[in-house]
Short mmCIF file of C-alpha atoms in Angstrom, two decimals:
data_model
loop_
_atom_site.label_atom_id
_atom_site.label_comp_id
_atom_site.label_asym_id
_atom_site.label_seq_id
_atom_site.Cartn_x
_atom_site.Cartn_y
_atom_site.Cartn_z
CA UNK A 1 28.23 -12.02 12.77
CA UNK A 2 31.18 -10.77 14.86
CA UNK A 3 33.70 -8.86 12.84
CA UNK A 4 37.32 -9.43 13.75
CA UNK A 5 38.35 -5.85 13.02
CA UNK A 6 38.51 -3.98 16.31
CA UNK A 7 37.75 -0.63 14.66
CA UNK A 8 34.34 -1.98 13.74
CA UNK A 9 33.34 -1.70 17.41
CA UNK A 10 33.96 1.50 19.29
CA UNK A 11 32.85 2.50 22.75
CA UNK A 12 32.63 6.18 23.62
CA UNK A 13 33.01 6.42 27.36
CA UNK A 14 34.95 7.32 30.44
CA UNK A 15 36.62 5.07 33.01
CA UNK A 16 34.57 6.16 36.05
CA UNK A 17 31.13 5.77 34.52
CA UNK A 18 29.22 2.71 35.76
CA UNK A 19 27.08 2.88 32.63
CA UNK A 20 30.16 2.63 30.44
CA UNK A 21 31.42 -0.21 32.63
CA UNK A 22 28.28 -2.18 31.77
CA UNK A 23 29.06 -2.00 28.08
CA UNK A 24 32.71 -2.98 28.54
CA UNK A 25 31.83 -5.98 30.70
CA UNK A 26 29.23 -7.07 28.15
CA UNK A 27 31.74 -6.89 25.31
CA UNK A 28 34.29 -8.77 27.40
CA UNK A 29 31.86 -11.59 28.10
CA UNK A 30 31.28 -11.95 24.37
CA UNK A 31 35.04 -11.70 23.72
CA UNK A 32 34.49 -8.79 21.37
CA UNK A 33 37.45 -6.55 20.75
CA UNK A 34 36.68 -2.85 20.67
CA UNK A 35 38.32 0.52 20.54
CA UNK A 36 37.74 2.53 23.70
CA UNK A 37 37.48 6.24 23.00
CA UNK A 38 37.82 8.07 26.27
CA UNK A 39 35.88 11.31 26.65
CA UNK A 40 37.59 14.13 28.51
CA UNK A 41 35.88 15.28 31.68
CA UNK A 42 34.20 18.63 31.12
CA UNK A 43 34.04 18.52 27.34
CA UNK A 44 32.09 16.46 24.84
CA UNK A 45 33.76 15.28 21.65
CA UNK A 46 32.28 15.96 18.23
CA UNK A 47 31.87 12.25 17.77
CA UNK A 48 29.81 12.00 20.95
CA UNK A 49 27.60 14.93 20.00
CA UNK A 50 27.00 13.42 16.56
CA UNK A 51 26.47 9.90 17.83
CA UNK A 52 24.09 10.74 20.65
CA UNK A 53 22.48 14.05 19.70
CA UNK A 54 19.43 13.40 21.88
CA UNK A 55 21.19 13.03 25.24
CA UNK A 56 24.84 13.86 24.43
CA UNK A 57 25.91 11.28 27.00
CA UNK A 58 28.19 8.28 27.31
CA UNK A 59 28.25 5.36 26.77
CA UNK A 60 27.67 5.14 23.05
CA UNK A 61 28.46 1.95 21.18
CA UNK A 62 29.38 2.50 17.55
CA UNK A 63 29.10 -0.74 15.60
CA UNK A 64 29.94 -0.66 11.92
CA UNK A 65 29.50 3.11 12.08
CA UNK A 66 26.01 2.90 13.63
CA UNK A 67 25.59 4.43 17.08
CA UNK A 68 23.54 2.93 19.90
CA UNK A 69 22.95 4.77 23.17
CA UNK A 70 21.64 3.99 26.67
CA UNK A 71 23.68 1.40 28.54
CA UNK A 72 21.01 -1.27 29.12
CA UNK A 73 19.83 -0.98 25.53
CA UNK A 74 23.42 -1.36 24.39
CA UNK A 75 23.90 -4.44 26.60
CA UNK A 76 20.79 -6.08 25.12
CA UNK A 77 22.03 -5.18 21.64
CA UNK A 78 25.39 -6.80 22.36
CA UNK A 79 23.60 -9.90 23.62
CA UNK A 80 21.51 -10.13 20.46
CA UNK A 81 24.23 -9.37 17.92
CA UNK A 82 26.92 -11.64 19.33
CA UNK A 83 24.44 -14.41 19.91
CA UNK A 84 26.99 -17.22 19.69
CA UNK A 85 28.67 -16.00 22.89
CA UNK A 86 27.24 -16.72 26.36
CA UNK A 87 23.77 -15.11 26.65
CA UNK A 88 23.07 -12.46 29.23
CA UNK A 89 19.35 -12.93 29.55
CA UNK A 90 17.83 -16.24 30.67
CA UNK A 91 15.79 -18.20 28.17
CA UNK A 92 12.50 -18.15 30.09
CA UNK A 93 10.44 -15.03 29.19
CA UNK A 94 9.26 -14.48 32.76
CA UNK A 95 12.78 -14.69 34.18
CA UNK A 96 13.93 -12.29 31.45
CA UNK A 97 11.18 -9.84 32.34
CA UNK A 98 12.09 -9.98 36.04
CA UNK A 99 15.76 -9.25 35.28
CA UNK A 100 14.68 -6.28 33.17
CA UNK A 101 12.45 -5.10 36.01
CA UNK A 102 15.24 -5.14 38.58
CA UNK A 103 17.75 -3.58 36.18
CA UNK A 104 15.31 -0.68 35.70
CA UNK A 105 14.90 -0.53 39.49
CA UNK A 106 18.66 -0.12 39.90
CA UNK A 107 18.62 2.78 37.44
CA UNK A 108 15.43 4.46 38.65
CA UNK A 109 15.73 4.00 42.41
CA UNK A 110 18.99 2.59 43.73
CA UNK A 111 21.66 4.54 41.85
CA UNK A 112 19.98 7.98 41.98
CA UNK A 113 19.51 7.60 45.75
CA UNK A 114 23.06 6.36 46.22
CA UNK A 115 24.44 9.46 44.54
CA UNK A 116 22.48 11.70 46.90
CA UNK A 117 24.29 10.22 49.90
CA UNK A 118 27.44 12.07 48.86
CA UNK A 119 25.98 15.52 49.31
CA UNK A 120 23.40 14.88 52.02
CA UNK A 121 23.91 15.48 55.70
CA UNK A 122 22.42 14.64 59.08
CA UNK A 123 18.81 13.42 59.12
CA UNK A 124 18.39 13.74 55.37
CA UNK A 125 21.44 11.56 54.82
CA UNK A 126 20.19 8.96 57.31
CA UNK A 127 16.84 8.85 55.51
CA UNK A 128 18.45 8.36 52.12
CA UNK A 129 20.77 5.66 53.44
CA UNK A 130 17.74 3.86 54.85
CA UNK A 131 15.96 4.15 51.52
CA UNK A 132 18.95 2.69 49.67
CA UNK A 133 19.34 -0.09 52.23
CA UNK A 134 15.66 -1.04 51.86
CA UNK A 135 16.12 -1.13 48.12
CA UNK A 136 19.15 -3.36 48.48
CA UNK A 137 17.18 -5.69 50.73
CA UNK A 138 14.64 -6.03 47.90
CA UNK A 139 17.49 -6.82 45.55
CA UNK A 140 18.77 -9.38 48.05
CA UNK A 141 15.39 -11.13 47.88
CA UNK A 142 15.49 -10.96 44.11
CA UNK A 143 18.98 -12.42 44.20
CA UNK A 144 17.93 -15.34 46.36
CA UNK A 145 15.06 -16.12 43.97
CA UNK A 146 16.99 -15.58 40.78
CA UNK A 147 20.33 -17.21 41.60
CA UNK A 148 18.79 -20.41 42.97
CA UNK A 149 21.84 -20.98 45.14
CA UNK A 150 24.36 -20.13 42.45
CA UNK A 151 26.88 -17.31 42.41
CA UNK A 152 25.09 -14.79 40.18
CA UNK A 153 21.64 -13.40 39.46
CA UNK A 154 22.10 -15.15 36.14
CA UNK A 155 23.00 -18.46 37.81
CA UNK A 156 26.40 -19.96 37.07
CA UNK A 157 27.43 -17.12 34.81
CA UNK A 158 27.16 -13.35 34.88
CA UNK A 159 23.93 -12.18 33.25
CA UNK A 160 22.03 -9.01 32.42
CA UNK A 161 21.07 -8.05 35.95
CA UNK A 162 24.55 -8.90 37.27
CA UNK A 163 25.96 -6.51 34.68
CA UNK A 164 23.35 -3.82 35.41
CA UNK A 165 23.83 -3.86 39.15
CA UNK A 166 27.43 -5.05 39.40
CA UNK A 167 28.69 -2.11 37.37
CA UNK A 168 27.57 0.10 40.26
CA UNK A 169 29.81 -1.63 42.81
CA UNK A 170 32.80 0.68 42.36
CA UNK A 171 30.64 3.68 43.22
CA UNK A 172 28.80 1.82 45.92
CA UNK A 173 32.06 1.18 47.72
CA UNK A 174 33.31 4.73 47.12
CA UNK A 175 30.07 6.15 48.50
CA UNK A 176 30.33 3.84 51.53
CA UNK A 177 33.84 5.14 52.15
CA UNK A 178 33.09 8.83 51.57
CA UNK A 179 29.85 8.75 53.49
CA UNK A 180 31.07 6.54 56.33
CA UNK A 181 28.07 4.28 55.73
CA UNK A 182 27.52 0.62 55.05
CA UNK A 183 25.16 -0.15 52.20
CA UNK A 184 25.82 -3.82 51.54
CA UNK A 185 26.26 -5.71 54.79
CA UNK A 186 26.48 -9.27 56.05
CA UNK A 187 23.45 -8.91 58.27
CA UNK A 188 20.89 -7.56 55.79
CA UNK A 189 22.27 -8.53 52.41
CA UNK A 190 24.56 -11.55 52.89
CA UNK A 191 23.88 -12.97 49.44
CA UNK A 192 24.74 -9.70 47.76
CA UNK A 193 27.95 -9.35 49.77
CA UNK A 194 29.11 -12.71 48.41
CA UNK A 195 27.79 -11.89 44.97
CA UNK A 196 29.72 -8.61 44.88
CA UNK A 197 32.97 -10.45 45.51
CA UNK A 198 32.26 -13.06 42.86
CA UNK A 199 31.27 -10.41 40.38
CA UNK A 200 34.35 -8.26 40.85
CA UNK A 201 36.64 -11.28 40.66
CA UNK A 202 35.15 -12.50 37.38
CA UNK A 203 37.48 -12.48 34.40
CA UNK A 204 35.18 -10.29 32.33
CA UNK A 205 35.00 -7.70 35.10
CA UNK A 206 38.51 -7.56 36.51
CA UNK A 207 40.25 -4.31 35.78
CA UNK A 208 37.10 -2.63 34.51
CA UNK A 209 35.68 -1.50 37.83
CA UNK A 210 37.97 1.25 39.13
CA UNK A 211 39.62 1.05 42.55
CA UNK A 212 37.62 2.66 45.31
CA UNK A 213 40.39 5.16 46.03
CA UNK A 214 40.49 6.34 42.43
CA UNK A 215 36.75 6.92 42.45
CA UNK A 216 36.90 8.80 45.75
CA UNK A 217 39.52 11.12 44.24
CA UNK A 218 37.45 11.51 41.11
CA UNK A 219 34.34 12.35 43.16
CA UNK A 220 36.24 15.17 44.83
CA UNK A 221 37.13 16.58 41.42
CA UNK A 222 33.48 16.35 40.33
CA UNK A 223 32.25 18.13 43.43
CA UNK A 224 34.70 20.93 42.74
CA UNK A 225 33.55 21.14 39.14
CA UNK A 226 29.83 21.10 39.54
CA UNK A 227 28.84 19.92 42.97
CA UNK A 228 27.30 16.63 41.88
CA UNK A 229 28.51 13.23 40.65
CA UNK A 230 27.82 11.41 37.38
CA UNK A 231 24.72 11.89 35.34
CA UNK A 232 22.44 9.02 34.38
CA UNK A 233 22.71 7.15 31.16
CA UNK B 1 -5.44 -22.23 28.50
CA UNK B 2 -8.53 -20.46 29.78
CA UNK B 3 -9.12 -16.72 29.77
CA UNK B 4 -8.73 -16.53 33.55
CA UNK B 5 -5.07 -17.57 33.37
CA UNK B 6 -4.28 -14.09 32.16
CA UNK B 7 -5.33 -11.08 34.18
CA UNK B 8 -4.42 -7.46 33.63
CA UNK B 9 -4.72 -4.99 36.48
CA UNK B 10 -5.12 -1.53 35.01
CA UNK B 11 -7.38 1.31 34.02
CA UNK B 12 -9.14 2.48 30.85
CA UNK B 13 -7.61 5.91 31.39
CA UNK B 14 -4.03 4.71 31.75
CA UNK B 15 -1.79 5.04 28.71
CA UNK B 16 0.47 2.40 30.20
CA UNK B 17 -2.39 -0.08 30.60
CA UNK B 18 -3.49 0.60 27.03
CA UNK B 19 -0.05 -0.42 25.78
CA UNK B 20 -0.51 -3.87 27.23
CA UNK B 21 -4.03 -4.21 25.86
CA UNK B 22 -2.86 -3.34 22.35
CA UNK B 23 -0.09 -5.91 22.64
CA UNK B 24 -2.63 -8.57 23.63
CA UNK B 25 -4.83 -7.56 20.68
CA UNK B 26 -1.92 -7.90 18.26
CA UNK B 27 -1.32 -11.42 19.54
CA UNK B 28 -5.04 -12.18 19.63
CA UNK B 29 -4.83 -13.21 23.28
CA UNK B 30 -7.84 -13.08 25.58
CA UNK B 31 -7.41 -11.79 29.11
CA UNK B 32 -9.43 -10.64 32.07
CA UNK B 33 -9.24 -6.89 32.64
CA UNK B 34 -9.41 -5.87 36.30
CA UNK B 35 -10.24 -2.16 36.45
CA UNK B 36 -8.67 -0.18 39.29
CA UNK B 37 -10.74 2.55 40.92
CA UNK B 38 -9.19 6.03 40.84
CA UNK B 39 -7.83 6.96 44.26
CA UNK B 40 -8.03 3.51 45.82
CA UNK B 41 -5.48 0.81 45.12
CA UNK B 42 -6.85 -2.71 45.27
CA UNK B 43 -5.33 -5.33 47.56
CA UNK B 44 -4.49 -7.39 44.51
CA UNK B 45 -2.52 -4.49 43.02
CA UNK B 46 -0.62 -3.88 46.24
CA UNK B 47 0.23 -7.57 46.55
CA UNK B 48 1.16 -7.94 42.90
CA UNK B 49 3.37 -4.86 42.67
CA UNK B 50 4.62 -4.21 46.19
CA UNK B 51 7.70 -2.36 44.91
CA UNK B 52 5.97 0.39 42.92
CA UNK B 53 2.26 -0.14 43.78
CA UNK B 54 1.32 0.91 40.26
CA UNK B 55 -0.55 -0.54 37.32
CA UNK B 56 -0.54 -2.06 34.82
CA UNK B 57 0.40 -5.42 36.32
CA UNK B 58 0.06 -8.60 34.35
CA UNK B 59 -0.80 -11.77 36.23
CA UNK B 60 0.05 -14.73 34.04
CA UNK B 61 -0.73 -18.04 35.72
CA UNK B 62 -0.57 -16.08 38.96
CA UNK B 63 2.92 -14.70 38.29
CA UNK B 64 2.94 -10.91 38.54
CA UNK B 65 4.76 -8.62 36.13
CA UNK B 66 4.66 -4.81 36.30
CA UNK B 67 5.99 -2.02 34.02
CA UNK B 68 4.18 -1.58 30.73
CA UNK B 69 7.11 -1.87 28.33
CA UNK B 70 8.53 -4.87 30.15
CA UNK B 71 5.08 -6.50 29.94
CA UNK B 72 4.83 -5.72 26.21
CA UNK B 73 8.22 -7.36 25.56
CA UNK B 74 7.14 -10.33 27.67
CA UNK B 75 3.94 -10.71 25.63
CA UNK B 76 6.01 -10.54 22.44
CA UNK B 77 8.29 -13.31 23.69
CA UNK B 78 5.65 -15.64 25.15
CA UNK B 79 3.22 -15.48 22.25
CA UNK B 80 5.99 -15.74 19.69
CA UNK B 81 3.81 -17.36 17.02
CA UNK B 82 1.70 -14.20 16.70
CA UNK B 83 2.80 -11.11 14.74
CA UNK B 84 6.04 -9.72 16.21
CA UNK B 85 5.90 -6.54 18.22
CA UNK B 86 9.64 -5.84 18.24
CA UNK B 87 11.53 -6.05 14.92
CA UNK B 88 13.90 -8.91 14.23
CA UNK B 89 17.06 -6.93 13.54
CA UNK B 90 19.10 -6.11 16.70
CA UNK B 91 19.83 -2.54 15.60
CA UNK B 92 16.17 -1.85 14.82
CA UNK B 93 15.24 -3.33 18.20
CA UNK B 94 17.79 -1.12 19.94
CA UNK B 95 16.44 1.95 18.14
CA UNK B 96 12.82 1.19 19.04
CA UNK B 97 13.82 0.58 22.66
CA UNK B 98 15.79 3.83 22.68
CA UNK B 99 12.88 5.86 21.37
CA UNK B 100 10.37 4.15 23.64
CA UNK B 101 12.58 5.10 26.59
CA UNK B 102 12.68 8.67 25.21
CA UNK B 103 8.88 8.72 25.16
CA UNK B 104 8.76 7.70 28.82
CA UNK B 105 11.61 9.86 30.05
CA UNK B 106 11.21 13.02 27.98
CA UNK B 107 8.18 13.22 25.70
CA UNK B 108 5.42 12.01 27.99
CA UNK B 109 6.61 13.97 31.07
CA UNK B 110 6.86 17.13 28.96
CA UNK B 111 3.32 16.53 27.72
CA UNK B 112 1.96 15.93 31.21
CA UNK B 113 3.59 19.15 32.42
CA UNK B 114 1.20 21.11 30.21
CA UNK B 115 -1.70 19.99 32.41
CA UNK B 116 -0.28 21.52 35.58
CA UNK B 117 1.22 24.78 34.33
CA UNK B 118 -0.02 28.19 33.36
CA UNK B 119 1.33 31.52 32.15
CA UNK B 120 5.01 31.56 31.30
CA UNK B 121 5.55 28.03 32.58
CA UNK B 122 2.82 26.79 30.28
CA UNK B 123 4.42 28.57 27.33
CA UNK B 124 7.73 26.89 28.14
CA UNK B 125 5.99 23.52 28.51
CA UNK B 126 4.27 23.94 25.14
CA UNK B 127 7.59 24.78 23.51
CA UNK B 128 9.21 21.71 25.06
CA UNK B 129 6.45 19.49 23.66
CA UNK B 130 6.96 21.06 20.24
CA UNK B 131 10.68 20.27 20.37
CA UNK B 132 9.89 16.74 21.49
CA UNK B 133 7.65 16.26 18.47
CA UNK B 134 10.49 17.37 16.22
CA UNK B 135 12.65 14.69 17.80
CA UNK B 136 9.93 12.04 17.39
CA UNK B 137 9.48 13.14 13.78
CA UNK B 138 13.14 12.33 13.19
CA UNK B 139 12.64 9.04 14.98
CA UNK B 140 9.68 8.23 12.73
CA UNK B 141 11.69 8.76 9.58
CA UNK B 142 14.55 6.71 11.02
CA UNK B 143 12.41 3.77 12.07
CA UNK B 144 9.51 3.61 9.59
CA UNK B 145 11.71 3.50 6.46
CA UNK B 146 8.87 4.88 4.41
CA UNK B 147 6.19 2.66 5.90
CA UNK B 148 3.04 3.60 7.79
CA UNK B 149 4.29 2.78 11.29
CA UNK B 150 7.43 3.15 13.40
CA UNK B 151 7.47 -0.63 13.32
CA UNK B 152 7.19 -0.74 9.53
CA UNK B 153 4.11 -2.19 7.92
CA UNK B 154 2.45 -3.13 11.19
CA UNK B 155 1.95 -1.54 14.61
CA UNK B 156 5.00 -2.36 16.71
CA UNK B 157 6.67 -1.67 20.04
CA UNK B 158 7.42 2.01 19.49
CA UNK B 159 4.04 2.67 17.89
CA UNK B 160 2.47 1.26 21.04
CA UNK B 161 4.75 3.18 23.40
CA UNK B 162 4.23 6.53 21.69
CA UNK B 163 0.69 6.11 20.39
CA UNK B 164 -0.79 5.57 23.82
CA UNK B 165 0.05 9.16 24.77
CA UNK B 166 -2.36 10.49 22.13
CA UNK B 167 -5.35 10.76 24.48
CA UNK B 168 -3.32 13.14 26.63
CA UNK B 169 -2.27 15.16 23.58
CA UNK B 170 -5.81 15.65 22.30
CA UNK B 171 -7.32 16.33 25.72
CA UNK B 172 -4.63 18.86 26.65
CA UNK B 173 -4.96 20.76 23.38
CA UNK B 174 -8.63 21.23 24.19
CA UNK B 175 -8.09 22.01 27.88
CA UNK B 176 -5.42 24.69 27.39
CA UNK B 177 -6.68 25.84 24.01
CA UNK B 178 -3.21 25.65 22.49
CA UNK B 179 -2.00 23.53 19.59
CA UNK B 180 0.63 21.16 20.91
CA UNK B 181 1.16 19.20 17.70
CA UNK B 182 1.62 20.91 14.33
CA UNK B 183 0.34 18.59 11.61
CA UNK B 184 1.54 20.98 8.92
CA UNK B 185 5.08 20.76 10.24
CA UNK B 186 4.91 17.02 10.76
CA UNK B 187 2.63 15.51 8.09
CA UNK B 188 4.13 12.04 8.36
CA UNK B 189 3.49 11.91 12.10
CA UNK B 190 -0.03 13.27 11.57
CA UNK B 191 -0.72 10.46 9.14
CA UNK B 192 0.79 7.98 11.55
CA UNK B 193 -1.53 9.16 14.33
CA UNK B 194 -4.56 8.40 12.16
CA UNK B 195 -3.17 5.04 11.05
CA UNK B 196 -2.37 4.09 14.62
CA UNK B 197 -5.74 5.02 16.10
CA UNK B 198 -7.69 3.26 13.36
CA UNK B 199 -5.62 0.08 13.46
CA UNK B 200 -7.75 -2.94 14.45
CA UNK B 201 -5.48 -3.72 17.39
CA UNK B 202 -5.90 -0.18 18.74
CA UNK B 203 -9.46 0.78 17.82
CA UNK B 204 -11.57 1.62 20.83
CA UNK B 205 -8.70 1.52 23.30
CA UNK B 206 -7.45 5.11 23.08
CA UNK B 207 -9.81 7.00 25.41
CA UNK B 208 -12.28 9.27 23.69
CA UNK B 209 -11.15 12.88 24.15
CA UNK B 210 -14.13 14.36 26.01
CA UNK B 211 -14.34 11.39 28.36
CA UNK B 212 -10.64 11.72 29.05
CA UNK B 213 -10.95 15.46 29.69
CA UNK B 214 -13.52 14.66 32.41
CA UNK B 215 -11.10 12.12 33.85
CA UNK B 216 -8.21 14.61 33.89
CA UNK B 217 -10.37 17.02 35.88
CA UNK B 218 -10.31 14.48 38.71
CA UNK B 219 -6.52 14.57 38.94
CA UNK B 220 -4.90 17.07 41.32
CA UNK B 221 -2.46 19.85 40.48
CA UNK B 222 -4.15 21.61 37.56
CA UNK B 223 -4.57 25.40 37.76
CA UNK B 224 -8.06 26.80 37.13
CA UNK B 225 -8.79 27.10 33.41
CA UNK B 226 -11.44 29.25 31.80
#
């Protein structure tokens, strides 16, 4: 099913977006070549507005001219289309459902709270950090159950939940640095600390997650522009 | 496998619970329905969904699974010999998932907002619902490809996701005395609503409007209505 022409697969995105990172990692795992069309910060291209008229947000995958939006939906699409490559979701339906559950948890609870750390102060900041840390402890438990002693949520190889959560690591580290806080730590989330290293070192991931410093600089630009970091997609 | 191997914690009034029940009907699977009491969460619910403490939660051979759309996909995958709930083609699946997410993130919240607003805010909420229906109308034409349902010839994933909000739609139109859905503007969707509600897998599960209105009165946040 995979077409060898790289123009058949386009990704509309931007380098800092963790949601875009998910799509790029997914395509890398399947060894799919694609054209990366970088959106300019502060303006939305015609192609983006046409391809995702509902939300007008990145990432959008355009495959054979057909657009697909929403990062986790795109990742599942990639898994299903390029089915001969390594699969992202486990074969057992219950395990699949649990990975979907935790991926949604990352998007609905963890990442939105993480972003708030940037602009919060004092007691409010401490409360949010605690909330995020509690959430990460839940993910640590999920990791222990899911990985069964292996390196990733998906076992030996990176899977759906690894992609969903791992794509956040660049921002997690940037937020730790900017906020002077520790979110993943050896004491509370030892498994995830190890997992984060394995994830970032993986061949499909290397070079896709931006350096912490670059993200910190980018965050400063965003704050100047509109006072808040990346939107959700 | 006996009936007691499959338990569903939920409520007759919950659109999310109804999604799961329709999915079970499509697959012809028997289950035990454990009705939650409004205002008091059962111990079983709290144990089964400690993260969100919400229903529906499916307990299959004791293994808990929350989140209605995740449960529906799970049912589709486990009982794979029954009629499919999600389409086979990856692009069609992605589209149905996209629109189902739209229902949960945009459409349904905009609909629920009508219940708790009045005056200018209500007018804005009504307008937002109208716009949302325009979007869903486009989605219907995209997905149905001329057939009766979003899923094609049979009730599918997106039909279930969207259709379960109908009790709210009908109840709210009566409560606020404003038309939220224009069947003249959207005849295809109007037809779909009838087809959905009368489908054998759905019949009897969408709460009857007057009963649901009484239920909504028990929820907090609504301004006084004449």
